XYZ file of C-alpha atoms in Angstrom:
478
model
C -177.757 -26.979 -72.583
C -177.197 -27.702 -68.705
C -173.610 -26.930 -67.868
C -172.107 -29.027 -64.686
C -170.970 -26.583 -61.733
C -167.442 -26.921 -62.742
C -167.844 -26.382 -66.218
C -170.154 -23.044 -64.646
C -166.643 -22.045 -63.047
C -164.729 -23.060 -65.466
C -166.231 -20.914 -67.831
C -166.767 -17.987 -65.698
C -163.125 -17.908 -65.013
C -162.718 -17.590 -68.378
C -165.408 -15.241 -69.874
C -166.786 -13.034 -67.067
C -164.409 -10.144 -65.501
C -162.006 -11.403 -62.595
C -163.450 -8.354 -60.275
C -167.474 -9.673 -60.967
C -167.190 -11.776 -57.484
C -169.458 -14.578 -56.016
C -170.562 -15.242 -52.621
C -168.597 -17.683 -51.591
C -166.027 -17.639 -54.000
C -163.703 -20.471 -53.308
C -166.997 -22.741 -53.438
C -169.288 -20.718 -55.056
C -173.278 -22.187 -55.138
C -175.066 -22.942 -58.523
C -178.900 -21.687 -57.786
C -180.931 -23.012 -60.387
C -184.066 -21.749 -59.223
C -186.048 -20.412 -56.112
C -189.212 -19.938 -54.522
C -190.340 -17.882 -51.873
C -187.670 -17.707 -49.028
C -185.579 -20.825 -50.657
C -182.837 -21.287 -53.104
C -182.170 -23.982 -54.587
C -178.567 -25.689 -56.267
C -178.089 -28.324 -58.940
C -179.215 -31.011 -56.136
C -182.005 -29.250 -55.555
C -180.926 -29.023 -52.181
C -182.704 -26.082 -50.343
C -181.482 -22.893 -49.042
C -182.839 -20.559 -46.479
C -182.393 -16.675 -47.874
C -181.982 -14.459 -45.242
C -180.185 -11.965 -47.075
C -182.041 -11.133 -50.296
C -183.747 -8.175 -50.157
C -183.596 -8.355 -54.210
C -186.436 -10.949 -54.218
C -188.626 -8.435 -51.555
C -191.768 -10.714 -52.520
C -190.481 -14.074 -52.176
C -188.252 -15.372 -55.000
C -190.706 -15.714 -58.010
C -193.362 -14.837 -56.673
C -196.735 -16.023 -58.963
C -198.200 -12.686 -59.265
C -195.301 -10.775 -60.394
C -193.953 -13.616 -62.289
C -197.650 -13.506 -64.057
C -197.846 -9.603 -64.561
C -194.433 -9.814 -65.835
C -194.948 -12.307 -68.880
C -198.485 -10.975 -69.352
C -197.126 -7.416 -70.319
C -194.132 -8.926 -72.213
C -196.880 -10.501 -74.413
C -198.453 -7.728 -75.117
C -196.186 -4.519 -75.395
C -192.531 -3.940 -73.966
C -191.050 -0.847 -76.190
C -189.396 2.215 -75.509
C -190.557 4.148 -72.673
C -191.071 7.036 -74.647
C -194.261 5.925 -76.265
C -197.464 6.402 -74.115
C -198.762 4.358 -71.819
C -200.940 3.629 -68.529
C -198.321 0.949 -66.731
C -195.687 3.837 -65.588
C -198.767 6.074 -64.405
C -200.197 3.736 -62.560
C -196.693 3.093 -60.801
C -196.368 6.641 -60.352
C -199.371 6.824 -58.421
C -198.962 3.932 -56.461
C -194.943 5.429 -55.058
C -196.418 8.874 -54.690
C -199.706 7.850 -52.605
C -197.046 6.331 -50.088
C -194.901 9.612 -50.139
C -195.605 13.198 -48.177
C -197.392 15.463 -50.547
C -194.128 17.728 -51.109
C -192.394 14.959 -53.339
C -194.625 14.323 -56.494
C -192.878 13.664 -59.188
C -191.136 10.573 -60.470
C -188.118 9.462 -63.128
C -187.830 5.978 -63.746
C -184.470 4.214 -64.473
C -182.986 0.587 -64.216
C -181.356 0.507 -61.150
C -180.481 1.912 -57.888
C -177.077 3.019 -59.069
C -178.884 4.746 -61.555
C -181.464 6.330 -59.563
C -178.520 8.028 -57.097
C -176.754 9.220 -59.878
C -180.171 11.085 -61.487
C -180.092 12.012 -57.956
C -176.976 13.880 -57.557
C -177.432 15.639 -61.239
C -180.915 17.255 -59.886
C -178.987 18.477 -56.509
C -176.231 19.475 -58.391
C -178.683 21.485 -61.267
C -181.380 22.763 -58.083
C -178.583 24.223 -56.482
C -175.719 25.574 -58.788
C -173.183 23.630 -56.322
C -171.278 20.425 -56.836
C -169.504 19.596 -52.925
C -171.708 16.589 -50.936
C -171.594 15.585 -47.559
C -171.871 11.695 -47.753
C -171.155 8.837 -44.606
C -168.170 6.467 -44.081
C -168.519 2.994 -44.917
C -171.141 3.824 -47.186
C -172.077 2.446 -50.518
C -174.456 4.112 -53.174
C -173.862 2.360 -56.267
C -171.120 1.236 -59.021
C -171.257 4.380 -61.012
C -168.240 6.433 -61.410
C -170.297 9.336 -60.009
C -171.438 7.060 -56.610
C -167.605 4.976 -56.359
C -166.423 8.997 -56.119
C -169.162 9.208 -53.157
C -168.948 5.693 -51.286
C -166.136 5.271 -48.613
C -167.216 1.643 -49.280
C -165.657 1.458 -52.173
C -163.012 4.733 -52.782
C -161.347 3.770 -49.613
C -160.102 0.143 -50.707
C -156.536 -0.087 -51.329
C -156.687 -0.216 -54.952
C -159.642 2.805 -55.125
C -159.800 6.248 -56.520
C -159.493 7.680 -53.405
C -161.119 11.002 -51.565
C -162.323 13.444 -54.386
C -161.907 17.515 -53.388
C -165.736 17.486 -53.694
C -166.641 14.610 -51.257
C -167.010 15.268 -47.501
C -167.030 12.503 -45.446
C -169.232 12.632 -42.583
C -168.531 9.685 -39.715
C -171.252 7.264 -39.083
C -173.815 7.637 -36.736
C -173.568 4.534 -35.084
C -174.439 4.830 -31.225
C -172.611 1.324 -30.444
C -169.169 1.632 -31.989
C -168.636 4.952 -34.160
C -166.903 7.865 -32.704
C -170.089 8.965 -29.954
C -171.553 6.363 -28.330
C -174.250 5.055 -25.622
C -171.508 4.466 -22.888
C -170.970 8.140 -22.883
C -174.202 10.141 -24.650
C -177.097 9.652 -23.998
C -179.390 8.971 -27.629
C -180.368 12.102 -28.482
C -177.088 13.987 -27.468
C -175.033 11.477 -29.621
C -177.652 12.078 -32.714
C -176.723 15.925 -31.945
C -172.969 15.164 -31.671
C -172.931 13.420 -34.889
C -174.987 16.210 -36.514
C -172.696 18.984 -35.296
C -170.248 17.363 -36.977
C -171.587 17.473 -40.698
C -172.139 21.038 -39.265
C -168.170 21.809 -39.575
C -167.928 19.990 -42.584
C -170.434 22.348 -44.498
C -168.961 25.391 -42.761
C -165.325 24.601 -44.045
C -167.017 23.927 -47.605
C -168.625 27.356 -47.144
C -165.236 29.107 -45.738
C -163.659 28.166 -49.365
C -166.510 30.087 -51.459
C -168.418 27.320 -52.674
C -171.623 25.517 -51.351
C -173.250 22.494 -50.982
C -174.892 20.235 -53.674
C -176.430 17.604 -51.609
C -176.431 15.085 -48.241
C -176.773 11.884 -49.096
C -177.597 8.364 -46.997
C -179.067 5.651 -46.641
C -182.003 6.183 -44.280
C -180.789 2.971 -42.164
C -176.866 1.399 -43.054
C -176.737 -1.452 -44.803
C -173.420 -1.452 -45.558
C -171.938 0.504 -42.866
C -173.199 -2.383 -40.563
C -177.130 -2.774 -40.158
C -176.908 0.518 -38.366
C -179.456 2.320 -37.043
C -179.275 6.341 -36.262
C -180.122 8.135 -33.657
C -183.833 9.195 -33.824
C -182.483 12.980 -33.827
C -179.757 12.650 -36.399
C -181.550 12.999 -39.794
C -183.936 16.109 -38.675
C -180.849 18.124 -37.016
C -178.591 17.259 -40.295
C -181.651 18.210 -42.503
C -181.654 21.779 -41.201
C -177.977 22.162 -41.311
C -177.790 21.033 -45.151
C -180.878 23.008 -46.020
C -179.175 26.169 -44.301
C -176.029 25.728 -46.378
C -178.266 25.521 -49.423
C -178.439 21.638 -50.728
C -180.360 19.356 -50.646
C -181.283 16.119 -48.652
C -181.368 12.705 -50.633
C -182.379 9.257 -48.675
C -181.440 6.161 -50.135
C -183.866 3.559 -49.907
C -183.029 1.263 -52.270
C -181.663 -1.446 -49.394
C -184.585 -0.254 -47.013
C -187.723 0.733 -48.760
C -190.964 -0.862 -49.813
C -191.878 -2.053 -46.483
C -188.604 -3.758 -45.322
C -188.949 -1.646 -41.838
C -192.850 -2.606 -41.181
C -193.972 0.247 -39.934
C -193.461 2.835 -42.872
C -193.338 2.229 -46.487
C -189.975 4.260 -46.380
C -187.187 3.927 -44.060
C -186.893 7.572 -43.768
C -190.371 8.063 -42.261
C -189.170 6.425 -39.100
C -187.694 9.945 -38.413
C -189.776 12.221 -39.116
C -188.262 14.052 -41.851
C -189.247 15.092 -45.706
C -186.262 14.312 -48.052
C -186.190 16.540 -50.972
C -184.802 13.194 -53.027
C -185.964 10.012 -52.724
C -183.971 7.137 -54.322
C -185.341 3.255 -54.756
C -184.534 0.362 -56.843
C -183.508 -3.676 -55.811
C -186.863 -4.710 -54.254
C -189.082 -2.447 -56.417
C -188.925 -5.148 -59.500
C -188.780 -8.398 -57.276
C -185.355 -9.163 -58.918
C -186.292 -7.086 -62.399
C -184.202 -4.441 -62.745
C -186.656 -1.000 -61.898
C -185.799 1.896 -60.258
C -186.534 5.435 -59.867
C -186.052 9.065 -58.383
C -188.788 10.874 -56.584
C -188.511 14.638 -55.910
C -190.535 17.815 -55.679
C -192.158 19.661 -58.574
C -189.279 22.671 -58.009
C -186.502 20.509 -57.987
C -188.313 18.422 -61.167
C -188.593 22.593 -62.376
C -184.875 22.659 -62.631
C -184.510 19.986 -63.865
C -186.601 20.885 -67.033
C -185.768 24.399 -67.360
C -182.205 23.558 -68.291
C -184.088 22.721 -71.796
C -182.014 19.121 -71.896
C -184.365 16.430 -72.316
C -183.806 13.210 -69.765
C -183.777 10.398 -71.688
C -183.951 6.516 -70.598
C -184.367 3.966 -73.070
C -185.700 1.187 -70.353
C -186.981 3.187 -67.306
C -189.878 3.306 -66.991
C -190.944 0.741 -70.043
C -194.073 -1.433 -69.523
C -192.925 -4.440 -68.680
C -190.599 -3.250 -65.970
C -193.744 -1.031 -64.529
C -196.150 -3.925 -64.805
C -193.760 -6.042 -62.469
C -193.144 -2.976 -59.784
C -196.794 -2.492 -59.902
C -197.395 -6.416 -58.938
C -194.709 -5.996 -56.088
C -196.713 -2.993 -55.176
C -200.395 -4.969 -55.109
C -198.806 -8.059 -53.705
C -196.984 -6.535 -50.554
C -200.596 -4.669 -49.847
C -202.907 -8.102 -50.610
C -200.034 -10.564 -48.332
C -199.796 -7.730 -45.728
C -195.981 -8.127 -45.784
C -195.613 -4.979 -44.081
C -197.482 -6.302 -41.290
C -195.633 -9.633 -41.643
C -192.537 -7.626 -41.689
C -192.838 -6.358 -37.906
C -194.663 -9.409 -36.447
C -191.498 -11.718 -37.682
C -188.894 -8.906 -37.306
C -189.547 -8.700 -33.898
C -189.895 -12.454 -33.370
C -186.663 -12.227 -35.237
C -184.737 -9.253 -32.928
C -186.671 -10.915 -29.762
C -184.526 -14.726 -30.630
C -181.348 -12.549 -31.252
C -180.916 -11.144 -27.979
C -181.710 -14.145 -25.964
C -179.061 -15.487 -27.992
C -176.734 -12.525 -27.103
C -177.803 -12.984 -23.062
C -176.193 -16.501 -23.632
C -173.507 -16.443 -26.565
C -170.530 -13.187 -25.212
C -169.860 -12.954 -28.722
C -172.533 -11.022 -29.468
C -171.707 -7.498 -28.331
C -175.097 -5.877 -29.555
C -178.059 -6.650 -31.624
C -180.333 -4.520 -33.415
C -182.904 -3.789 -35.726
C -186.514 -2.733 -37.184
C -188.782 -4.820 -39.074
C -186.589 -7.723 -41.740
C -183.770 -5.484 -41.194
C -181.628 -7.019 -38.189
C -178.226 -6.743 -37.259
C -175.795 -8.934 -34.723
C -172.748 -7.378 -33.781
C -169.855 -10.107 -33.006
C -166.737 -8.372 -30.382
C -163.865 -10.317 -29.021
C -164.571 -8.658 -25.889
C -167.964 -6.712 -24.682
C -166.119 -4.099 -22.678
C -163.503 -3.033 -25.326
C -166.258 -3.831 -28.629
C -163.200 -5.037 -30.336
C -165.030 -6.461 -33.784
C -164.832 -10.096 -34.217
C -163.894 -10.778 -37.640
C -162.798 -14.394 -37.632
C -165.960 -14.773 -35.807
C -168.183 -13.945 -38.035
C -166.320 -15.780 -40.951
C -166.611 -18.849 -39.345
C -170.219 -18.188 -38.469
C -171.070 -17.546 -42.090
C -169.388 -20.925 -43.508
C -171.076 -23.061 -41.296
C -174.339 -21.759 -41.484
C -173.974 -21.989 -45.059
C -172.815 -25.785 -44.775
C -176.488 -25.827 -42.847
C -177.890 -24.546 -46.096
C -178.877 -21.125 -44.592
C -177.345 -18.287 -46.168
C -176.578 -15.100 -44.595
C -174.333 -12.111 -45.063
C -171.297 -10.358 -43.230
C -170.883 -6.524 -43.474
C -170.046 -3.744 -41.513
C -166.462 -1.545 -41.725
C -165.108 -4.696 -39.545
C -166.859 -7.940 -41.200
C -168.327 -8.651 -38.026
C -171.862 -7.477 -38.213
C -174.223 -10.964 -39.162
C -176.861 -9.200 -41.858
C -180.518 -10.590 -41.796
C -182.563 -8.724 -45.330
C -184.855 -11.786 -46.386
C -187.376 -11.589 -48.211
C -190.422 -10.586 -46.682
C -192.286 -13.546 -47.010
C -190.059 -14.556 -44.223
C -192.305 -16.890 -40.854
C -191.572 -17.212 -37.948
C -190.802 -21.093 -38.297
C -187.725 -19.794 -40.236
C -186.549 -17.508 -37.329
C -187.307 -20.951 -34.939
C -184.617 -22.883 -37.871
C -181.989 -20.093 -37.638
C -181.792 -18.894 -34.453
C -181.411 -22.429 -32.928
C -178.838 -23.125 -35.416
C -177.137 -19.918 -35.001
C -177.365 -21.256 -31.364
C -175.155 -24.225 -32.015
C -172.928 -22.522 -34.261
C -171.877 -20.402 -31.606
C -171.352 -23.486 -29.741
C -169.514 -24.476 -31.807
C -166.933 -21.577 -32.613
C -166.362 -21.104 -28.254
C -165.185 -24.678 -28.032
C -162.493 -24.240 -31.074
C -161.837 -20.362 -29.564
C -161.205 -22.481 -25.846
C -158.940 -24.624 -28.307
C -157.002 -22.275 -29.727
C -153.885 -21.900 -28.451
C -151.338 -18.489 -29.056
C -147.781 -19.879 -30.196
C -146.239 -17.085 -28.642
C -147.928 -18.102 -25.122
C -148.125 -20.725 -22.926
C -151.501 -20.830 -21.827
C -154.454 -21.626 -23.528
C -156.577 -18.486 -24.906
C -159.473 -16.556 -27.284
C -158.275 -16.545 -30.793
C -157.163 -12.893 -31.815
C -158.106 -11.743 -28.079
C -154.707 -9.375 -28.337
C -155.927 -8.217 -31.683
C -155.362 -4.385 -32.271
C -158.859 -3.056 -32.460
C -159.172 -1.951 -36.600
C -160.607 1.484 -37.071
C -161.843 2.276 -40.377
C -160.676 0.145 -42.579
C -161.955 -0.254 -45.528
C -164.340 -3.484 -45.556
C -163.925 -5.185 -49.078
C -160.031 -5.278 -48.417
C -160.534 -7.187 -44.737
C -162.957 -9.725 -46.260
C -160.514 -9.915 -49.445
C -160.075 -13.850 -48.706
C -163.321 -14.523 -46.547
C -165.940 -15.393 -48.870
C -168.101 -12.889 -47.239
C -169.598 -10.335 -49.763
C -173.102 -8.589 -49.088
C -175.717 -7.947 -51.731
């Protein structure tokens, strides 16, 4: 049966949950298959993904498609009978890891993967109180919503629990310390000091802390990039108030950054958790949780077995295990910092002509733009960026919009990503731009006389919560 894309919506309207939202909602695409870095609709019209970091191979990739159906053929059970595929994934993580973590669980997804997380911090250390960032987003469990600013802090959320500590973002370009008045390292310390006084007020009331938990570069918060300090100084405060540290790779891992397998390796630290899921099964849902043998001791000494129906099963492994060969045999880590710099390089010649663009950055396929209303003041440019994201989807390349603001452009593609399609974005980005300072020049305020930049007397928006200013924009992130 091949539905029409209004009898797709029509449906979905009707069966699937109001809150289960679409990119681009109000004219959602209809992808009916995909290769490599392209997406394709009902027209088979083409689409460049620069956002998927789900498909971290390229969108069915032969080789994992192929070790996929192979092992469905021939055994996909329960995980709790014996066999080689989920040891030789094992090995394959924990040759990429530093010696002290050795020991895996496998689950379905990241969500799943921080939650296991936060029960072995919360069983290592007796303790239940985590220090966790604004703006950030660890998954759809009740356990992670109670953790995620992302998400608790919308108008209709749960709110602040008594047990969540909310540590502000280290981001050196608009957060609350940044490069106009510290200099790198002094802001990484500034933002430490500050999850400093949160554990010391958590200690003050008698209890201690479970767990620090981040994502080892922001996705969500904004494509943002700590301070090279921040991580290693926050690391010794946590450890000194007796939890434990947790990095989140499941948006950053495998690769993404180039140089390192694992985002958190950029800085120099040892996590005592490791969490990892979207790109590990190419799009199949495979996860899991990599700690050291005496957190994994803890674990087991409670004498209550873990139990996963699905993580870990052979099929699942076979697939993370292709992912694993294939990003080794295409060099796609290499690929990942030849075109991500290619990729950052374009971006700021772009910002040295567009003044919309109030900072760029990035490592590897993870890039950010930054779109202001103004340069001096950083004042986020929301409409900006939701103009920027329609039209470049009318161009048929798709990108994403994120940040606390909406204003930060998102590039995650998949790592099979060339440097032709940096050429095809950036110059279209280019005219884009163009195209949104000409209707700006247009605009004209009905309160004023004279002709001026839309929203240029806009109230700058401090921590608001992101889902609730892109409400109406089309402009979700994976």
């Amino acid at each position: 049966m091949s539905l029409s894309k209004q009898e797709c919506i029509s449906l979905r309207e009707k069966l699937i949950g109001e809150s289960c939202q679409l990119f681009f909602r109000q004219n959602p695409l209809k992808i009916v298959r995909a290769k490599g870095q392209y997406m394709y609709d009902e027209k088979d019209d083409a689409y460049l993904d620069c956002i998927n970091n789900v498909a971290h191979v390229g969108h069915c990739h032969p080789a994992v498609v192929k070790a996929g159906s192979e092992q469905m053929g021939l055994l996909s059970t329960n995980n709790r009978f014996l066999h080689e595929e989920i040891l030789i994934c094992a090995q394959k993580i924990l040759s990429t890891m530093p010696e002290e973590l050795s020991v895996c669980y496998f689950v379905n997804s990241g969500s799943e993967a921080n939650d296991l997380a936060l029960r072995l911090a919360q069983i290592h250390t007796g303790n239940k109180d985590i220090v966790t960032l604004e703006h950030a987003y660890h998954g759809h469990l009740t356990s992670l919503i109670d953790i995620s600013h992302y998400k608790f802090n919308l108008p209709g959320g749960v709110g602040q629990k008594e047990h969540v500590h909310l540590a502000p973002i280290p981001d050196s370009y608009r957060g609350k310390y940044r490069d106009t008045e510290y200099t790198k390292d002094k802001i990484g310390h500034a933002y430490a000091e500050d999850v400093r006084i949160l554990c010391e007020k958590v200690q003050e009331t008698g209890r201690g802390i479970s767990a620090f938990i981040a994502e080892s570069m922001l996705s969500c918060g904004g494509q943002v990039i700590p301070p090279k300090n921040y991580f290693s100084e926050v690391y010794d405060i946590i450890r000194k108030a007796g939890g434990l540290c947790i990095a989140d790779e499941v948006q950053v891992g495998f690769g993404r950054i180039g140089k390192h397998w694992w985002c958190f390796q950029e800085f120099d630290v040892i996590p005592d958790i490791v969490t990892m899921g979207k790109p590990m099964g190419n799009g199949h849902p495979v996860a899991c949780v990599v700690t050291t043998k005496a957190v994994s001791d803890s674990f087991t000494k409670t004498g209550v077995e873990y139990f996963n129906t699905y993580g870990g099963n052979p099929v699942s492994c076979a697939i993370a295990n292709a992912v694993f060969d294939t990003i080794e045999k295409e060099n796609l880590r290499e690929n990942a910092i030849v075109v991500g710099e290619y990729l950052l390089d374009n971006c700021l010649l772009l910002a040295k002509k567009h003044k919309c663009i109030g900072d760029v950055r990035g490592v590897g396929l993870f890039v950010g733009i930054d779109l202001v209303v103004d340069r001096e003041t950083r004042e986020p440019n929301t409409k900006c960026a939701k103009f920027v994201l329609q039209r470049m989807r009318e161009e048929h390349i798709l990108i994403s919009v994120d940040g606390p603001h909406c204003n930060i452009i998102k590039f995650k593609p998949p790592m099979v990503f060339t440097k032709e399609n940096v050429d095809e974005v950036i110059s279209t980005l280019d005219r884009v731009f163009d195209e949104y300072r000409h209707k700006s020049k247009l605009y004209v305020n009905p309160h004023k006389s004279q002709t001026t930049v839309a929203d240029s007397n806009r109230p700058v928006m401090e921590h608001r919560p992101m889902e609730y200013l892109c409400k109406d924009s089309n402009i979700k992130s994976i």
